[in-house]
Coordinates of C-alpha atoms in Angstrom, one line a residue:
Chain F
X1 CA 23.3 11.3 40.6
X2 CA 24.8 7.9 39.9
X3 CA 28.5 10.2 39.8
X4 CA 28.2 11.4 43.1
X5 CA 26.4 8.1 44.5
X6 CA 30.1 6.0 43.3
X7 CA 32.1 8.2 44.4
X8 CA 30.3 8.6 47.8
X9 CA 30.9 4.7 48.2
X10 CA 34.8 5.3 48.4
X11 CA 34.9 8.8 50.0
X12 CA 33.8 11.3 52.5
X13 CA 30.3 13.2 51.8
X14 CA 32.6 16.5 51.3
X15 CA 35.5 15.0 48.8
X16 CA 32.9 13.1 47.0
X17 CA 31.0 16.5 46.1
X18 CA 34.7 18.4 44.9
X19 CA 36.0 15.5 43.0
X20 CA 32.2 15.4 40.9
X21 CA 32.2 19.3 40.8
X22 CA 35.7 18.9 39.4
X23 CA 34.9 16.2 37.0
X24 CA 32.0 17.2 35.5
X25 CA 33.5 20.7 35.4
X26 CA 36.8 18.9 33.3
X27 CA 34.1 16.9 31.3
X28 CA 31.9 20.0 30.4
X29 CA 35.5 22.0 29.2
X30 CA 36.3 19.1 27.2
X31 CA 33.1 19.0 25.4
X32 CA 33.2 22.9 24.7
X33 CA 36.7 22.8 23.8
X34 CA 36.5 19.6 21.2
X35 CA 33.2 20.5 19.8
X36 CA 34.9 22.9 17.7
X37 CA 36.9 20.2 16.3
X38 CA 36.4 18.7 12.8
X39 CA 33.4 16.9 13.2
X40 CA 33.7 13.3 12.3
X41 CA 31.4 11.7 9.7
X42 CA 28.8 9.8 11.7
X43 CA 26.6 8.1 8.9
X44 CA 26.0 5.1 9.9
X45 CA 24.0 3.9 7.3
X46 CA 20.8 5.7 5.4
X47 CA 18.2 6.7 8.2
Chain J
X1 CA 21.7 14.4 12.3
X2 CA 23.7 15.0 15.1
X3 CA 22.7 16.3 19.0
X4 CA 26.2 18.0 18.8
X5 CA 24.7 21.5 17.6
X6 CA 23.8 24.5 18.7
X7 CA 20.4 23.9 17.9
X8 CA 19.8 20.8 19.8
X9 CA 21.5 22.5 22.9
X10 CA 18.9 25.1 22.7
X11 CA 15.9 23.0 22.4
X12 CA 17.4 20.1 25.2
X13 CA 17.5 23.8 27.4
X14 CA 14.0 25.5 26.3
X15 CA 11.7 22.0 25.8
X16 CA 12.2 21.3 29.6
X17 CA 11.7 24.5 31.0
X18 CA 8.5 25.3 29.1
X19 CA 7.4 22.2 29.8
X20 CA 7.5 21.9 33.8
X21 CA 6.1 25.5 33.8
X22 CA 3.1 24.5 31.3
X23 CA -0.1 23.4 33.8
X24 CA 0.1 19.9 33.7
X25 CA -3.3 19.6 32.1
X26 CA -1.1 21.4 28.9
X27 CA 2.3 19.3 28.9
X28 CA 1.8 17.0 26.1
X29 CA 0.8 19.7 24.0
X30 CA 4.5 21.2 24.5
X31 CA 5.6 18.0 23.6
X32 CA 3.6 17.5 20.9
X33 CA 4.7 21.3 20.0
X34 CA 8.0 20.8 20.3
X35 CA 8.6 17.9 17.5
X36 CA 6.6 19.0 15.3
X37 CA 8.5 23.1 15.5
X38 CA 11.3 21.2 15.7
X39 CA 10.7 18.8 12.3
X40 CA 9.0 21.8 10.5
X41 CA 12.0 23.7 11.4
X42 CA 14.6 20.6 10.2
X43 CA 12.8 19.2 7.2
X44 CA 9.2 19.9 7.1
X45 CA 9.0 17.2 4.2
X46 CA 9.4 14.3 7.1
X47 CA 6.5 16.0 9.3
X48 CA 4.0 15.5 6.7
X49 CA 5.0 11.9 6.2
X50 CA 5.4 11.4 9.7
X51 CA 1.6 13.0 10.8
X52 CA 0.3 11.2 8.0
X53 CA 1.7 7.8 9.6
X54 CA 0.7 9.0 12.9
X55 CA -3.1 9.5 11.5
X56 CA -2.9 6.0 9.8
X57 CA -1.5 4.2 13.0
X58 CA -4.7 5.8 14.6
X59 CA -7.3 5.3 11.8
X60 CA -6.1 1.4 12.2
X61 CA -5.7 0.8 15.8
X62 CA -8.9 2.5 17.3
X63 CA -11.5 1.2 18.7
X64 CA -12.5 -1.6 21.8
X65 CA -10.5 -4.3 19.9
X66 CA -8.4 -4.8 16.9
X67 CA -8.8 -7.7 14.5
X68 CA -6.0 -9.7 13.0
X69 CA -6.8 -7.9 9.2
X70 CA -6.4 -4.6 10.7
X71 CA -3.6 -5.4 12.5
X72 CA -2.0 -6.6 9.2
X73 CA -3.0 -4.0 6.7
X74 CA -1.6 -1.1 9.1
X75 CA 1.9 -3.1 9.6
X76 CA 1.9 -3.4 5.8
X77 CA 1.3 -0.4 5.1
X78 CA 3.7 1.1 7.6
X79 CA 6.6 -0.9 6.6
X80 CA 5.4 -0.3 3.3
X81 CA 5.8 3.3 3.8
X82 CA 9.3 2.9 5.5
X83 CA 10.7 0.6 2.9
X84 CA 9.7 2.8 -0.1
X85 CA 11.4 5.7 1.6
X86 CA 14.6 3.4 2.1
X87 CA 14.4 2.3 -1.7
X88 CA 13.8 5.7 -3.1
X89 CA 16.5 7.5 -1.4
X90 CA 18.8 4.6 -2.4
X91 CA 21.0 4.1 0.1
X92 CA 25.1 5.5 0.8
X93 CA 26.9 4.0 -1.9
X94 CA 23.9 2.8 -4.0
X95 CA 23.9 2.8 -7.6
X96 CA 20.7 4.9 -7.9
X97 CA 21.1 8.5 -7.9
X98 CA 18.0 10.4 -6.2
X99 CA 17.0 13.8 -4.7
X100 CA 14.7 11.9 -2.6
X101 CA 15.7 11.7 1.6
X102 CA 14.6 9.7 4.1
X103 CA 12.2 11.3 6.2
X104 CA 13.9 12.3 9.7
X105 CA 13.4 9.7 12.6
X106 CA 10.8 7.8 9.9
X107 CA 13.5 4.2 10.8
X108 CA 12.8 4.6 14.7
X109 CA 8.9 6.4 14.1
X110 CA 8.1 3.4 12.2
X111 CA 9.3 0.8 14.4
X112 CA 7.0 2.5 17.2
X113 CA 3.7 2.5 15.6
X114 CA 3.9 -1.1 14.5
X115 CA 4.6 -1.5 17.8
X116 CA 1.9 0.2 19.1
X117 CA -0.6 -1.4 16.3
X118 CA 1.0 -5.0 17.2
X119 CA 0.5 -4.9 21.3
X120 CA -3.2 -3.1 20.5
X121 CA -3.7 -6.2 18.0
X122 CA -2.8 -9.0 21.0
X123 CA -4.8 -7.2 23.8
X124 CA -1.7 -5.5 25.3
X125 CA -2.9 -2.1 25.4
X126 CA -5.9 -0.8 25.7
X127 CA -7.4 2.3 23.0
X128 CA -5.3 5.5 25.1
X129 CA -7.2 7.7 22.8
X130 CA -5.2 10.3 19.7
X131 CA -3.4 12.6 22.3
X132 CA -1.5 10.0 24.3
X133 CA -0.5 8.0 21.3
X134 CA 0.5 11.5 19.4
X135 CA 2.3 12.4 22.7
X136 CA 4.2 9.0 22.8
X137 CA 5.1 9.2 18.5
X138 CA 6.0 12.5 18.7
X139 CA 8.0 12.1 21.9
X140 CA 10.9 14.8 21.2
X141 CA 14.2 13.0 22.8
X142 CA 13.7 10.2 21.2
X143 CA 11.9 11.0 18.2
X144 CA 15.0 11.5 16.0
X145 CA 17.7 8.7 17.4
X146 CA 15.5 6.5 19.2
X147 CA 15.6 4.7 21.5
X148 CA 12.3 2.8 20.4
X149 CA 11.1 3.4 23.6
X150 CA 7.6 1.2 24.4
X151 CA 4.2 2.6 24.7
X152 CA 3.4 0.9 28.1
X153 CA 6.4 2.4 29.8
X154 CA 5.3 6.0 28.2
X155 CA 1.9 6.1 29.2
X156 CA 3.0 4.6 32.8
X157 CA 5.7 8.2 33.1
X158 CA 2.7 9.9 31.4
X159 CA 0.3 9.1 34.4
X160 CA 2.4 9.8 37.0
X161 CA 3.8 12.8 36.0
X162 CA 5.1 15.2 38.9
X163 CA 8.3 17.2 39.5
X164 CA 11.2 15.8 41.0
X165 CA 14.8 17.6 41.2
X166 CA 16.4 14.3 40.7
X167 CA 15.1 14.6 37.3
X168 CA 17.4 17.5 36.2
X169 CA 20.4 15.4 38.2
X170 CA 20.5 12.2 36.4
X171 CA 19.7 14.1 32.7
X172 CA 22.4 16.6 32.7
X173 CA 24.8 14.1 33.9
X174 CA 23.5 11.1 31.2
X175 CA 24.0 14.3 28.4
X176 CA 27.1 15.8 30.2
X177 CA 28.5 12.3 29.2
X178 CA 26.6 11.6 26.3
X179 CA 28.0 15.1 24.9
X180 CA 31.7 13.9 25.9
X181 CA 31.5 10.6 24.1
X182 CA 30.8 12.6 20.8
X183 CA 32.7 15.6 20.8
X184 CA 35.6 14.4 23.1
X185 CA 36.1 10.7 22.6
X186 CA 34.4 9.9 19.1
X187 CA 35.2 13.2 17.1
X188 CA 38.3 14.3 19.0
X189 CA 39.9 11.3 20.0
X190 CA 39.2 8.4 17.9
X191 CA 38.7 10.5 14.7
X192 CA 42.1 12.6 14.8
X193 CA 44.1 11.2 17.1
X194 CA 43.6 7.1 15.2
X195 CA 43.4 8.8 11.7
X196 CA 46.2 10.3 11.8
X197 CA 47.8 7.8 13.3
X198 CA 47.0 5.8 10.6
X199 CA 47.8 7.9 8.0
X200 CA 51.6 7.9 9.2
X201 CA 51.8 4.2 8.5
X202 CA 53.9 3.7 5.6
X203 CA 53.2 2.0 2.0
X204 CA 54.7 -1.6 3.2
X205 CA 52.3 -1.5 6.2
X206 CA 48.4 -1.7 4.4
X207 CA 47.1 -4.6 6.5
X208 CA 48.2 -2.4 9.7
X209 CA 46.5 0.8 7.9
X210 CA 43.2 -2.1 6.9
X211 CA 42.8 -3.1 11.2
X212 CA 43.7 0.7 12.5
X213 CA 41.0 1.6 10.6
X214 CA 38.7 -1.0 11.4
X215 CA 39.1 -0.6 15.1
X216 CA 38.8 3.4 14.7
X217 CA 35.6 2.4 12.7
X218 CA 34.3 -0.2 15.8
X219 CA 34.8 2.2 18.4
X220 CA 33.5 5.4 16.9
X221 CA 30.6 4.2 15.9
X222 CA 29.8 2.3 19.5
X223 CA 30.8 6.3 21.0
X224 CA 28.6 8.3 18.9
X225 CA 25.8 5.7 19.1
X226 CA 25.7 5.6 22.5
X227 CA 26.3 8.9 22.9
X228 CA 23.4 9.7 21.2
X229 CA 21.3 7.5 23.0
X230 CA 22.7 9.1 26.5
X231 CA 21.4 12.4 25.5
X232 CA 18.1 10.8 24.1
X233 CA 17.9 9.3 27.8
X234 CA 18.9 12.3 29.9
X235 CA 16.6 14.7 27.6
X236 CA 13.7 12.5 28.4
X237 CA 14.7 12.4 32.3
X238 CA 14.2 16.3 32.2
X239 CA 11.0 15.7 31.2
X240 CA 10.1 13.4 33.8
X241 CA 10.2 10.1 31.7
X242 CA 12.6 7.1 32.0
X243 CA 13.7 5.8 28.6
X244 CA 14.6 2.1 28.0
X245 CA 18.6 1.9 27.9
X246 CA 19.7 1.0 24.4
X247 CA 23.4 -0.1 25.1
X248 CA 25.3 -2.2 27.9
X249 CA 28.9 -2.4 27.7
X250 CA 28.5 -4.7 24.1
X251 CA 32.2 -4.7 23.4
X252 CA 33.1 -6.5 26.9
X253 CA 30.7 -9.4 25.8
X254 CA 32.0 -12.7 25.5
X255 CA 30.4 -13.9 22.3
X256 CA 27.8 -12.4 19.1
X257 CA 24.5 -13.7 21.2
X258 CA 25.5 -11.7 24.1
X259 CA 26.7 -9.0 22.1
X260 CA 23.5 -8.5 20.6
X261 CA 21.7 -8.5 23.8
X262 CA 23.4 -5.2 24.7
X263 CA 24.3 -3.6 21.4
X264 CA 21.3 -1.2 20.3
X265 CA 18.4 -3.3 22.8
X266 CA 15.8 -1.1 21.9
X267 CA 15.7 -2.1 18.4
X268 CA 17.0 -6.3 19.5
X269 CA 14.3 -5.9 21.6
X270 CA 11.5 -5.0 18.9
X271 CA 12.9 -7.5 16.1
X272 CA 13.2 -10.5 19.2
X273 CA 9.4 -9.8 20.0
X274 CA 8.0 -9.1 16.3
X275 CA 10.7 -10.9 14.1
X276 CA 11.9 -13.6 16.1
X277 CA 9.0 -14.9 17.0
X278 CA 6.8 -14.9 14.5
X279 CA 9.4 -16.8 12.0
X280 CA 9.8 -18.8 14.6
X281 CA 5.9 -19.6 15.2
X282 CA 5.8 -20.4 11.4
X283 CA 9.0 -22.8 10.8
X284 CA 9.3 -23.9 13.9
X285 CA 13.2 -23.4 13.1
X286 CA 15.3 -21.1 16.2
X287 CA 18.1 -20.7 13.3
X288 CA 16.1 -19.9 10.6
X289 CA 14.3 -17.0 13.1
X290 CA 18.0 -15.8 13.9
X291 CA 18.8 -15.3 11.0
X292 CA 16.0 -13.8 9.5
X293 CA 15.8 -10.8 12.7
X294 CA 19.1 -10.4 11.6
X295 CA 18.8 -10.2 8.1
X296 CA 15.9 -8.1 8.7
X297 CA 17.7 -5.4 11.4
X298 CA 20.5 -5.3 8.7
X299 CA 17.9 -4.1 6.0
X300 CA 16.2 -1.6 8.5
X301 CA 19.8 -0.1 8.2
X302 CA 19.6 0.4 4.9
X303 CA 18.0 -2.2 2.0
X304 CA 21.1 -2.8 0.2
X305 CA 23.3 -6.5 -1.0
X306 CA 25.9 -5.0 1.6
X307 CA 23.4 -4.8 5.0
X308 CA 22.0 -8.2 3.8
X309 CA 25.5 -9.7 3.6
X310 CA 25.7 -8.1 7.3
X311 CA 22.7 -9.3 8.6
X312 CA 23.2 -13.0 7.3
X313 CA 26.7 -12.9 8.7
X314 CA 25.7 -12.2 11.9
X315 CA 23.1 -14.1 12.0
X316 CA 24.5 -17.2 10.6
X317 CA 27.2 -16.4 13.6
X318 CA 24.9 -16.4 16.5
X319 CA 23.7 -20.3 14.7
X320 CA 26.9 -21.3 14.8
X321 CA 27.5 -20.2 18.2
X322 CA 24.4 -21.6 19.5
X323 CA 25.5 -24.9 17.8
X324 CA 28.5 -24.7 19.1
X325 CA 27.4 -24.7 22.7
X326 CA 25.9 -27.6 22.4
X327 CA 29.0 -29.3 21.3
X328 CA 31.2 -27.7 23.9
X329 CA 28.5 -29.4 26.3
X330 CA 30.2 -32.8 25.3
X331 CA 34.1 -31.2 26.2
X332 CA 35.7 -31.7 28.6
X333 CA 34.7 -29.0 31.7
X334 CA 37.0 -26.2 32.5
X335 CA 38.2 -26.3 36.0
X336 CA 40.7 -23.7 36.7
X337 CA 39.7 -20.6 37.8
X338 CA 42.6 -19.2 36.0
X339 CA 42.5 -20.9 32.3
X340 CA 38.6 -19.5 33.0
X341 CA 39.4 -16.1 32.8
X342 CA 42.0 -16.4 30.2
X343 CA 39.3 -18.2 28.0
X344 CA 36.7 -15.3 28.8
X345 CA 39.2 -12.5 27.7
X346 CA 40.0 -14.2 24.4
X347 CA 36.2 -14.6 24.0
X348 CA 35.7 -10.9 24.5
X349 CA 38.6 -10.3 21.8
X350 CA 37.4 -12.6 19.2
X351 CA 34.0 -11.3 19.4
X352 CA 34.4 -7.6 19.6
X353 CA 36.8 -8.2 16.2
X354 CA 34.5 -10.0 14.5
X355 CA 31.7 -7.5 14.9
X356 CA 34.5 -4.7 14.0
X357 CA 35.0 -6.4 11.2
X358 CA 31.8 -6.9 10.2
X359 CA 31.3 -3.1 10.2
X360 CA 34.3 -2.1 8.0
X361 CA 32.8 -5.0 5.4
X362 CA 29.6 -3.1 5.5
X363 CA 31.4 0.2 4.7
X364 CA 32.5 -1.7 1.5
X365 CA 30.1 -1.3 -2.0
X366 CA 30.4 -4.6 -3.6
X367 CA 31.6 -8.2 -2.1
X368 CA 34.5 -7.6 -4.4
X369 CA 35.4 -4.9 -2.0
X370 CA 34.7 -6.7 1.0
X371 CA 37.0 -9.5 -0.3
X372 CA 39.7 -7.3 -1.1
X373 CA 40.0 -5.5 2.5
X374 CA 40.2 -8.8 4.1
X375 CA 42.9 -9.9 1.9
X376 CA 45.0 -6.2 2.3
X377 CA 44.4 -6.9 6.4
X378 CA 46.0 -10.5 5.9
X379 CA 48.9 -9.8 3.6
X380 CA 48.9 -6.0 3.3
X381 CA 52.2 -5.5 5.9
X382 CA 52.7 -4.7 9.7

């Protein structure tokens, strides 16, 4: 999991797991929250 | 379409679950099964035209060998089939009015059987028989999006298929973040947040309300792009398979040849190999093959004066750059480490506004428009 694997680089196995528990636990809340957001209008062009 | 939906959440959870408790000897029918529930379910219009370009890329490309006139007449007749589509529907902002859509995925779909005819044509592949070249067309993640992933490094996953729990790692993060660039950065951020701040600029300050909006424009599109493509990517690693990467940081690149190295690859990639070269083969002329893949990935877009006026100014950029370079060659050389850097972060600047800008010109229906947007950015107020 490239997270874990960068973060592992800079801390201890144990903090490393918490902080991408916690991050992708932040991330995931984001997403639910925001996807009920207006949607934007993603037409890029005519596919 | 858009993987932000209920829909696609469902099918990125079921696809990978049936398909790692299917016998192996069964997968690629679950792939298979999966598209084509998933297009019938969407638009069953674009599965018939899409099976029906599937059965011609196979009717043309069988066999021990194939010839040069096969070769041709199947790559006609697919970009035949694609251009008619993009002609008929009429494009956003054309002047024809039309019922007619674009099949689903047919832009990406296309792409990949010409591909598949063109490496069978040079002696690239040999014939992998209907079900894996079904299984690699109708390859669900990407299907829709693209990437345009490549037959070799399909067929390669395809062999040595086995379950690994890494797999489930790396694709729920790559759609964890895929998922966060649309709905949290793209839609949420850039969309509200930048709109409205640009709505609360005042009469006297146009040209302000002209570059707000072209940098809202640059970097949502560059979000849900690559979003997309994240999810594409960390769908297929469910499934076992590792998808070419279509992005790589494009807006830290220091000028429009680099850019377009790492902005949409998958499809560079494909219009390098089987644009690129083959205008080049003929004229003999690096600029006149630039522009022309350039030209010709702007029309893929959508065959209108507007993505021809993109593709031309692009390509006649990445001339002039090349050109360009040779003349800095004859400069004097750059010494300090500092004025270096500062040189490189002005590059990145000047570049990644003139490919902004370049996609708020496209958003424009007629050159007048274009003209008039760059005018209102100039003299509109700050």
């Amino acid at each position: 999991m490239w997270t874990y694997n960068f973060l592992r680089r800079h801390l201890p196995e144990r903090a490393a797991f918490f902080v991408t528990a916690i991050w992708f636990g932040l991330l995931i809340a984001l997403v639910i929250h925001t996807a009920f957001e207006p949607q934007a209008d993603f037409r890029y062009a005519n596919f | 379409m858009s993987y932000l939906s209920l829909f696609w959440l469902a099918t990125i959870t079921v696809v990978p679950v049936v398909f790692w408790a299917a016998p192996a000897r069964y997968r690629f029918f679950v792939l298979i099964g999966a598209t084509a529930a998933a297009l019938a379910y969407l638009d069953p219009n674009s599965l018939v035209t899409l099976v029906a370009l599937t059965a011609l890329t196979r009717a043309l490309s069988r066999g021990q060998s194939v010839s040069g006139a096969r070769a041709a007449l199947a790559t006609a007749a697919i970009a035949a089939v694609l251009v008619g589509f993009k002609i008929a529907s009429g494009g956003i902002g054309g002047d024809v009015a039309t019922d007619i859509a674009i099949p689903l995925g047919l832009s990406y779909y296309a792409l990949r059987c010409i591909h598949f005819v063109l490496e069978r044509y040079k002696g690239r592949i040999e014939d992998p028989g209907g079900r894996d070249l079904i299984s690699y067309l109708f390859f669900v993640p990407t299907i829709f999006i693209g990437p345009i992933h490549r037959f070799p490094d399909f067929s390669r996953d395809l062999r040595r298929h086995r379950w690994d729990p890494a797999f489930l790692a790396e694709g729920l993060e790559r759609i964890i973040y895929g998922l966060f660039k649309i709905a949290f950065l793209a839609n949420f951020v850039v969309a509200n947040l930048m709109d409205s701040a640009r709505i609360n600029l005042g009469p006297d300050q146009a040209g302000a309300a002209v570059y707000a909006a072209m940098v809202g424009i640059g970097v949502n599109l560059y979000l849900q792009f690559s979003g997309h493509s994240d999810i594409a990517i960390g769908f297929a690693r469910l499934l076992g398979f590792r998808v070419m990467e279509n992005f790589n940081w494009p807006y830290l690149k220091t000028n429009i040849s680099e850019f377009w190295r790492a902005w949409h690859i998958s499809l560079t990639s494909w219009s390098r190999e089987y644009v690129y070269t083959g205008v080049v083969a003929l004229t003999r002329s690096p600029a006149l093959g630039a522009i022309a893949t350039l030209v010709a990935i702007g029309l893929w877009h959508e065959i209108s004066l507007r993505y021809l006026i993109w593709g031309a100014y692009h390509g006649l950029a990445i001339v002039a750059w090349q050109r360009f370079q040779g003349l800095k060659r004859l400069g004097p050389e750059v010494r300090s480490t500092a004025l270096r850097r500062l040189l490189e972060v002005l590059s990145v600047i000047l570049t990644v506004h003139f490919v902004w800008l370049g996609f708020l010109l496209v958003r424009q229906d007629s050159l007048a428009e274009m003209g008039s947007v760059i005018v209102q950015m100039f003299t509109g107020g700050w």
